Coordinates of C-alpha atoms and ligand atoms in Angstrom, one line a residue:
X47 CA 2.2 22.3 13.7
X48 CA 1.5 18.6 12.9
X49 CA 0.6 17.1 9.6
X50 CA -2.7 15.8 8.3
X51 CA -4.0 12.5 9.6
X52 CA -5.6 10.5 6.7
X53 CA -7.3 7.9 9.0
X54 CA -10.7 9.6 9.2
X55 CA -10.9 10.2 5.5
X56 CA -10.2 6.5 4.9
X57 CA -12.7 5.5 7.5
X58 CA -15.5 7.6 5.9
X59 CA -14.8 6.4 2.4
X60 CA -17.9 4.7 0.9
X61 CA -17.5 1.0 1.4
X62 CA -17.9 -1.1 -1.8
X63 CA -19.9 -4.3 -1.0
X64 CA -19.5 -7.5 -3.1
X65 CA -22.0 -8.4 -5.8
X66 CA -23.9 -10.7 -3.4
X67 CA -23.6 -8.4 -0.4
X68 CA -20.2 -9.6 0.6
X69 CA -18.3 -7.4 3.0
X70 CA -15.5 -7.3 0.4
X71 CA -15.9 -5.8 -3.0
X72 CA -16.2 -8.1 -6.0
X73 CA -13.5 -8.2 -8.6
X74 CA -14.4 -6.9 -12.0
X75 CA -12.2 -9.4 -13.9
X76 CA -13.4 -8.5 -17.4
X77 CA -11.0 -6.9 -20.0
X78 CA -13.9 -5.6 -22.0
X79 CA -17.5 -4.3 -21.3
X80 CA -20.8 -4.6 -23.1
X81 CA -22.9 -1.8 -24.2
X82 CA -26.7 -2.1 -24.4
X83 CA -27.1 0.1 -27.4
X84 CA -24.7 0.2 -30.4
X85 CA -24.7 4.0 -30.3
X86 CA -23.1 4.1 -26.8
X87 CA -19.8 2.8 -28.1
X88 CA -18.9 5.7 -30.5
X89 CA -20.1 8.1 -27.7
X90 CA -17.5 6.5 -25.4
X91 CA -14.8 6.8 -28.1
X92 CA -15.7 10.5 -28.6
X93 CA -15.4 11.1 -24.8
X94 CA -19.1 11.9 -24.5
X95 CA -19.8 9.1 -22.1
X96 CA -17.3 7.8 -19.5
X97 CA -16.9 5.9 -16.2
X98 CA -18.7 8.7 -14.3
X99 CA -21.8 7.7 -16.3
X100 CA -21.2 4.0 -15.6
X101 CA -19.9 3.4 -19.2
X102 CA -16.8 1.3 -19.3
X103 CA -14.9 0.7 -22.4
X104 CA -11.8 -1.6 -22.0
X105 CA -9.7 -2.7 -19.1
X106 CA -6.6 -0.8 -20.2
X107 CA -8.6 2.4 -20.1
X108 CA -10.6 1.9 -16.9
X109 CA -11.5 -0.9 -14.5
X110 CA -13.9 -0.3 -11.7
X111 CA -12.0 -2.5 -9.2
X112 CA -8.8 -0.6 -9.9
X113 CA -10.7 2.6 -9.6
X114 CA -12.1 1.7 -6.2
X115 CA -8.5 1.1 -5.0
X116 CA -7.7 4.5 -6.5
X117 CA -10.5 6.0 -4.4
X118 CA -8.8 4.6 -1.3
X119 CA -5.4 6.1 -2.4
X120 CA -7.1 9.5 -3.0
X121 CA -8.5 9.4 0.5
X122 CA -5.1 8.4 1.9
X123 CA -3.4 11.2 0.1
X124 CA -6.2 13.8 0.3
X125 CA -6.4 14.3 -3.4
X126 CA -9.4 14.6 -5.6
X127 CA -8.6 11.4 -7.5
X128 CA -6.1 8.6 -7.9
X129 CA -5.6 5.7 -10.2
X130 CA -3.4 2.7 -9.9
X131 CA -0.7 1.2 -12.1
X132 CA 1.1 -2.1 -12.6
X133 CA 4.2 -0.8 -10.9
X134 CA 5.7 2.3 -9.1
X135 CA 7.8 2.9 -12.2
X136 CA 4.7 2.8 -14.3
X137 CA 3.2 5.5 -12.1
X138 CA 6.4 7.6 -12.2
X139 CA 6.9 7.3 -16.0
X140 CA 3.3 8.0 -16.8
X141 CA 3.4 11.1 -14.6
X142 CA 6.6 12.4 -16.2
X143 CA 5.3 11.8 -19.7
X144 CA 2.1 13.5 -18.8
X145 CA 3.8 16.7 -17.5
X146 CA 6.7 17.0 -19.9
X147 CA 7.3 17.0 -23.6
X148 CA 10.5 17.2 -25.7
X149 CA 12.6 20.2 -24.7
X150 CA 11.2 20.4 -21.2
X151 CA 13.3 20.2 -18.0
X152 CA 13.0 18.6 -14.6
X153 CA 14.7 19.6 -11.4
X154 CA 15.1 16.4 -9.3
X155 CA 16.6 15.3 -6.1
X156 CA 19.8 13.3 -6.8
X157 CA 18.9 11.0 -3.9
X158 CA 16.0 9.1 -5.5
X159 CA 15.4 5.4 -6.2
X160 CA 17.9 4.2 -8.8
X161 CA 15.2 3.3 -11.4
X162 CA 13.8 6.9 -11.2
X163 CA 17.3 8.3 -11.5
X164 CA 18.0 6.1 -14.6
X165 CA 14.7 7.1 -16.2
X166 CA 15.6 10.8 -15.8
X167 CA 19.3 10.6 -16.3
X168 CA 19.5 8.1 -19.2
X169 CA 16.2 7.2 -20.7
X170 CA 14.3 10.5 -21.0
X171 CA 17.0 12.7 -22.5
X172 CA 17.9 10.1 -25.1
X173 CA 14.4 8.9 -26.0
X174 CA 12.2 11.9 -25.3
X175 CA 14.4 15.0 -25.2
X176 CA 13.5 15.7 -21.6
X177 CA 16.4 16.7 -19.4
X178 CA 16.9 16.7 -15.7
X179 CA 19.2 18.7 -13.4
X180 CA 19.9 16.7 -10.2
X181 CA 20.4 18.7 -7.0
X182 CA 20.7 18.3 -3.3
X183 CA 16.9 18.6 -2.6
X184 CA 17.6 19.9 1.0
X185 CA 19.6 22.8 -0.5
X186 CA 16.7 25.1 -1.4
X187 CA 19.0 27.6 -3.1
X188 CA 20.4 24.9 -5.3
X189 CA 16.8 23.9 -6.3
X190 CA 15.9 27.6 -7.0
X191 CA 19.1 28.1 -9.1
X192 CA 18.5 25.0 -11.1
X193 CA 15.0 26.2 -12.3
X194 CA 14.9 27.3 -16.0
X195 CA 12.2 28.7 -18.2
X196 CA 11.6 25.1 -19.4
X197 CA 11.3 23.5 -16.0
X198 CA 8.0 21.8 -15.7
X199 CA 8.4 20.0 -12.4
X200 CA 10.4 19.6 -9.3
X201 CA 10.7 15.9 -8.3
X202 CA 11.5 14.6 -4.8
X203 CA 11.0 11.6 -2.6
X204 CA 9.2 12.5 0.6
X205 CA 12.0 10.7 2.5
X206 CA 14.9 9.9 0.1
X207 CA 16.0 6.5 -0.8
X208 CA 18.4 5.5 0.7
X209 CA 19.8 8.6 2.3
X210 CA 16.7 9.3 4.5
X211 CA 16.6 13.1 4.0
X212 CA 13.2 14.7 4.4
X213 CA 11.9 16.9 1.6
X214 CA 10.8 20.3 2.7
X215 CA 7.5 20.0 0.7
X216 CA 6.0 23.4 1.5
X217 CA 9.2 25.2 0.5
X218 CA 9.8 23.0 -2.6
X219 CA 6.1 23.6 -3.7
X220 CA 6.7 27.4 -3.3
X221 CA 9.8 27.3 -5.5
X222 CA 8.1 25.1 -8.1
X223 CA 4.9 27.3 -8.2
X224 CA 6.9 30.6 -8.4
X225 CA 8.5 29.2 -11.6
X226 CA 5.2 28.0 -13.0
X227 CA 6.2 24.4 -12.4
X228 CA 4.6 21.6 -10.4
X229 CA 5.9 19.6 -7.5
X230 CA 5.7 15.8 -7.8
X231 CA 6.5 13.8 -4.6
X232 CA 7.1 10.0 -4.4
X233 CA 5.5 9.1 -1.1
X234 CA 6.6 5.4 -1.1
X235 CA 8.6 5.6 2.2
X236 CA 5.9 7.5 4.1
X237 CA 2.3 6.5 3.3
X238 CA 0.0 7.9 6.1
X239 CA 3.0 9.7 7.7
X240 CA 3.2 12.5 5.2
X241 CA 0.4 13.9 3.0
X242 CA 2.4 15.8 0.4
X243 CA -0.6 17.4 -1.4
X244 CA -1.9 18.9 1.9
X245 CA 1.6 20.4 2.3
X246 CA 1.6 22.0 -1.2
X247 CA 2.6 19.3 -3.7
X248 CA 0.6 18.8 -6.9
X249 CA 1.0 15.1 -7.7
X250 CA 1.9 12.1 -5.5
X251 CA 3.2 8.9 -6.8
X252 CA 3.6 5.6 -5.0
X253 CA 5.3 2.3 -5.4
X254 CA 2.6 0.3 -3.6
X255 CA 4.9 -2.7 -3.9
X256 CA 6.4 -1.5 -0.6
X257 CA 4.6 -0.6 2.6
X258 CA 1.1 -0.4 1.1
X259 CA 1.3 -4.0 0.1
X260 CA 3.4 -5.0 3.1
X261 CA 3.9 -8.6 2.0
X262 CA 6.3 -8.3 -0.9
X263 CA 4.0 -10.4 -3.1
X264 CA 2.8 -7.8 -5.7
X265 CA 4.3 -5.1 -7.9
X266 CA 2.0 -2.0 -8.0
X267 CA 1.9 1.8 -8.2
X268 CA -0.4 4.8 -8.0
X269 CA -0.7 8.3 -9.1
X270 CA -2.7 10.8 -7.0
X271 CA -3.7 14.3 -8.0
X272 CA -6.5 16.5 -9.3
X273 CA -9.5 15.0 -11.1
X274 CA -8.4 16.7 -14.3
X275 CA -4.9 15.4 -14.1
X276 CA -6.0 11.8 -13.4
X277 CA -8.6 11.9 -16.2
X278 CA -6.0 13.3 -18.6
X279 CA -3.9 10.2 -18.0
X280 CA -6.8 8.1 -19.4
X281 CA -7.3 10.3 -22.5
X282 CA -7.7 8.0 -25.6
X283 CA -5.4 10.2 -27.7
X284 CA -2.8 11.6 -25.3
X285 CA -3.2 9.8 -22.0
X286 CA 0.0 8.0 -20.7
X287 CA -2.0 5.4 -18.8
X288 CA -4.1 4.6 -21.9
X289 CA -1.2 4.7 -24.5
X290 CA 1.8 3.3 -22.5
X291 CA -0.4 0.7 -20.8
X292 CA 0.9 0.4 -17.2
X293 CA -2.4 -1.3 -16.4
X294 CA -3.0 -2.8 -12.9
X295 CA -4.6 -6.3 -12.7
X296 CA -7.9 -6.0 -11.0
X297 CA -7.0 -9.1 -8.8
X298 CA -4.0 -7.1 -7.5
X299 CA -6.3 -4.1 -6.9
X300 CA -8.6 -6.3 -4.8
X301 CA -5.7 -7.7 -2.8
X302 CA -4.3 -4.3 -2.1
X303 CA -7.7 -2.8 -1.3
X304 CA -8.0 -5.3 1.6
X305 CA -4.6 -4.2 3.0
X306 CA -5.2 -0.4 3.2
X307 CA -7.4 -0.7 6.3
X308 CA -4.5 -2.1 8.4
X309 CA -1.8 0.0 6.8
X310 CA -2.0 2.3 9.8
X311 CA -1.2 -0.5 12.3
X312 CA 1.6 -1.8 10.1
X313 CA 3.2 1.6 9.6
X314 CA 3.1 2.3 13.4
X315 CA 4.7 -1.2 14.0
X316 CA 7.5 -0.6 11.5
X317 CA 8.1 2.8 12.9
X318 CA 8.1 1.7 16.5
X319 CA 10.6 -1.1 15.9
X320 CA 12.8 1.0 13.6
X321 CA 13.0 3.8 16.2
X322 CA 13.8 1.5 19.1
X323 CA 16.6 -0.2 17.1
X324 CA 17.9 3.1 15.8
X325 CA 18.1 4.6 19.3
X326 CA 19.9 1.5 20.6
X327 CA 22.4 1.5 17.7
X328 CA 22.9 5.2 18.1
X329 CA 23.6 4.9 21.8
X330 CA 26.0 2.1 21.2
X331 CA 28.0 4.4 18.9
X332 CA 27.1 2.7 15.6
X333 CA 26.9 4.9 12.5
X334 CA 23.1 4.8 12.1
X335 CA 20.8 7.2 10.2
X336 CA 17.1 7.4 11.0
X337 CA 14.9 10.5 10.8
X338 CA 13.3 9.7 14.2
X339 CA 16.6 10.3 16.0
X340 CA 16.8 13.8 17.5
X341 CA 20.1 14.6 15.9
X342 CA 19.0 13.7 12.4
X343 CA 19.4 16.9 10.3
X344 CA 15.7 16.8 9.3
X345 CA 14.2 15.6 12.6
X346 CA 12.5 18.9 13.5
X347 CA 11.3 19.4 9.9
X348 CA 9.8 15.9 9.9
X349 CA 8.1 16.5 13.2
X350 CA 6.5 19.7 11.7
X351 CA 5.3 18.0 8.5
X352 CA 4.3 14.5 9.7
X353 CA 1.1 13.0 11.2
X354 CA 2.4 11.9 14.6
X355 CA 0.4 8.7 14.8
X356 CA 2.4 6.6 12.5
X357 CA 6.0 7.1 13.6
X358 CA 9.0 8.1 11.5
X359 CA 9.0 5.3 8.9
X360 CA 10.4 1.8 8.7
X361 CA 13.8 2.4 7.1
X362 CA 17.1 3.0 8.7
X363 CA 20.7 2.8 7.4
X364 CA 23.9 1.7 9.0
X365 CA 27.1 2.9 7.4
X366 CA 29.6 0.0 7.8
X367 CA 32.4 2.0 6.2
X368 CA 33.3 -0.4 3.4
X369 CA 31.5 -2.9 1.2
X370 CA 33.2 -5.9 2.7
X371 CA 32.0 -5.2 6.2
X372 CA 28.6 -4.4 4.9
X373 CA 28.4 -7.7 3.1
X374 CA 29.7 -9.6 6.1
X375 CA 27.1 -8.0 8.3
X376 CA 24.2 -8.7 6.0
X377 CA 25.4 -12.3 5.4
X378 CA 25.6 -12.9 9.2
X379 CA 22.2 -11.3 9.8
X380 CA 20.6 -13.5 7.2
X381 CA 22.4 -16.8 7.4
X382 CA 23.5 -17.1 11.0
X383 CA 21.1 -14.9 13.1
X384 CA 17.9 -15.0 11.0
X385 CA 17.5 -11.3 11.6
X386 CA 16.2 -10.6 8.1
X387 CA 16.8 -11.2 4.4
X388 CA 19.4 -9.9 1.9
X389 CA 16.9 -8.5 -0.6
X390 CA 16.1 -5.2 -2.3
X391 CA 12.7 -3.6 -1.7
X392 CA 11.1 -2.4 1.5
X393 CA 7.9 -2.4 3.5
X394 CA 7.9 -6.2 4.1
X395 CA 6.8 -7.6 7.5
X396 CA 10.3 -9.0 7.9
X397 CA 13.5 -7.0 7.7
X398 CA 15.0 -6.6 4.2
X399 CA 18.6 -5.5 3.8
X400 CA 20.6 -4.3 0.9
X401 CA 23.8 -2.4 0.2
X402 CA 22.3 0.5 -1.8
X403 CA 25.4 1.7 -3.6
X404 CA 25.8 -1.6 -5.3
X405 CA 22.1 -2.4 -5.8
X406 CA 19.1 -0.1 -5.8
X407 CA 21.3 3.0 -6.2
X408 CA 23.9 1.5 -8.5
X409 CA 22.4 3.4 -11.5
X410 CA 23.7 6.7 -10.0
X411 CA 27.0 8.0 -11.4
X412 CA 29.9 7.8 -8.8
X413 CA 29.8 11.5 -8.5
X414 CA 26.1 11.6 -7.7
X415 CA 26.5 8.7 -5.3
X416 CA 29.3 10.7 -3.6
X417 CA 27.3 13.9 -3.5
X418 CA 24.3 12.1 -2.1
X419 CA 26.3 10.4 0.6
X420 CA 25.7 6.9 -0.6
X421 CA 28.9 5.3 0.5
X422 CA 29.9 1.7 -0.5
X423 CA 29.3 0.4 3.0
X424 CA 25.8 1.9 3.5
X425 CA 23.4 -0.9 4.4
X426 CA 19.7 0.0 4.0
X427 CA 17.4 -1.9 6.4
X428 CA 13.7 -1.9 6.0
X429 CA 12.8 -3.0 9.5
X430 CA 10.1 -5.6 9.9
X431 CA 8.0 -6.2 13.0
X432 CA 8.2 -10.0 13.5
X433 CA 9.8 -11.4 16.6
X434 CA 10.4 -9.5 19.7
X435 CA 12.4 -6.3 20.0
X436 CA 14.8 -7.9 22.5
X437 CA 15.3 -10.9 20.2
X438 CA 16.0 -8.7 17.1
X439 CA 18.3 -6.3 19.1
X440 CA 20.3 -9.3 20.3
X441 CA 20.7 -10.7 16.8
X442 CA 21.7 -7.3 15.4
X443 CA 24.1 -6.6 18.2
X444 CA 25.8 -10.0 18.0
X445 CA 26.2 -9.7 14.2
X446 CA 27.7 -6.2 14.5
X447 CA 30.1 -7.5 17.2
X448 CA 31.1 -10.4 15.0
X449 CA 32.0 -8.0 12.2
X450 CA 34.1 -6.0 14.6
X451 CA 31.8 -3.1 15.3
X452 CA 31.8 -2.6 19.0
X453 CA 28.2 -2.3 20.3
X454 CA 29.0 -2.3 24.0
X455 CA 27.2 -4.4 26.6
X456 CA 24.0 -2.6 26.3
X457 CA 21.1 -4.2 28.1
X458 CA 17.4 -3.2 28.0
X459 CA 14.5 -4.0 30.1
X460 CA 12.0 -6.4 28.6
X461 CA 9.0 -4.7 30.0
X462 CA 6.1 -4.9 27.6
X463 CA 5.7 -1.6 25.8
X464 CA 9.1 -0.3 26.9
X465 CA 10.3 1.4 23.7
X466 CA 13.8 2.1 24.9
X467 CA 13.9 0.9 28.5
X468 CA 17.6 0.9 28.9
X469 CA 18.8 -0.4 32.2
X470 CA 22.6 -0.4 32.0
X471 CA 25.1 0.6 29.4
X472 CA 28.7 -0.7 29.7
X473 CA 30.8 0.2 26.8
X474 CA 33.2 -2.7 27.1
X475 CA 32.9 -5.0 24.1
X476 CA 35.4 -7.5 25.6
X477 CA 32.7 -8.6 28.0
X478 CA 30.6 -10.0 25.2
Ligands
LIG1070 N1 10.0 4.8 -5.8 C1 10.7 4.3 -4.7 C2 11.0 5.3 -3.6 C3 11.2 3.0 -4.8 O1 12.0 2.6 -3.7 C4 10.9 2.2 -5.8 C5 11.5 0.8 -5.8 O2 11.4 0.0 -6.5 C6 10.1 2.7 -6.9 C7 9.6 4.0 -6.8 C8 9.7 1.8 -8.0 O3 8.6 1.0 -7.7 P1 8.3 -0.4 -8.4 O4 9.4 -1.3 -8.1 O5 7.0 -0.7 -7.8 O6 8.2 -0.1 -9.9

């Protein structure tokens, strides 16, 4: 079994032309919209006329350019609808507030982005009376046992940040649905690779800041789900988009809309480079984690769930054992070898590196970090596709050697297209 390929749905999406026939859609830059008859305005406020009838009220409520990007996201995810937000956190918070009220309960993976964790662990219980039990999302019995009568949703990242475990979406959906709850999946790490709703999830959220943008120049998010769910977020009285105001700028929507058509090429490039480096690191005995490696605990599951055309994702981790070695490695890679940048975030065309335990996962309690396997020396690398593979491998190898991690004298053929064309492997670091 292989997963859904969203490419044809994206290709067949109606193309929005510009106002003057431009091949790119125009940007609706207005924050407010006229009505031709005074009676239309109260009808819109009563919910009798809406965007489906071409009646637009106010930019925080609805913007046609943002909506068109939402249509692309819905095609990407295979959902009835989607709408976009000013950030990934805006998308996640709006979704949680839409699905939960005071007294409700969430079962969430403990290996989630630190901001998501802090929202559930610190903010929601205190400010909204919504509690979360964090579990190892790969332990399906633990998920089942954590469900209560008040559990409204199970929350997981498709591939977890930064531990790179793959969520068994069909099984998790079954557990959630049996308990009358919904499954929400953050698909930030695997756009195009996984289609969570086709696998049983109810709602997909994205930080489009990452791979979908690909250029680390905008902050953006999206929520994808049923028509009714997305419309409910815009409700004038109860909608979390309308009332919390995580509104996407239409200029950002236009920018991102132009990047969706080449997301497939970019995801494949990230995945190809990440797999090649992971295989070489693994072969050299470095403590590397990447779900494309055959011995990764979720490799077979990932193969079953993913669309095979876009690789295994652009993120790998190297466990350097301790924070000092991790910091030395990142510093050398940035400042001496120009391999990449010490920066949070991911999905950039160049490589981004951070030590998760002391940065994007620092919000986790020490216990949860421990349980999730986020050690102080864990370096997360979002692998870019600039430069040549041989050049990047050489830089990585030299930096690792300099930190004292033996990489062996591993040489590879430079034949074009050779993904892992090893020619000789001499495990004798003194030769370097
Ligand atoms: N989800 C994941 C998996 C992330 O890595 C991030 C990172 O920031 C977010 C959500 C939050 O997205 P944003 O920074 O766009 O608000």
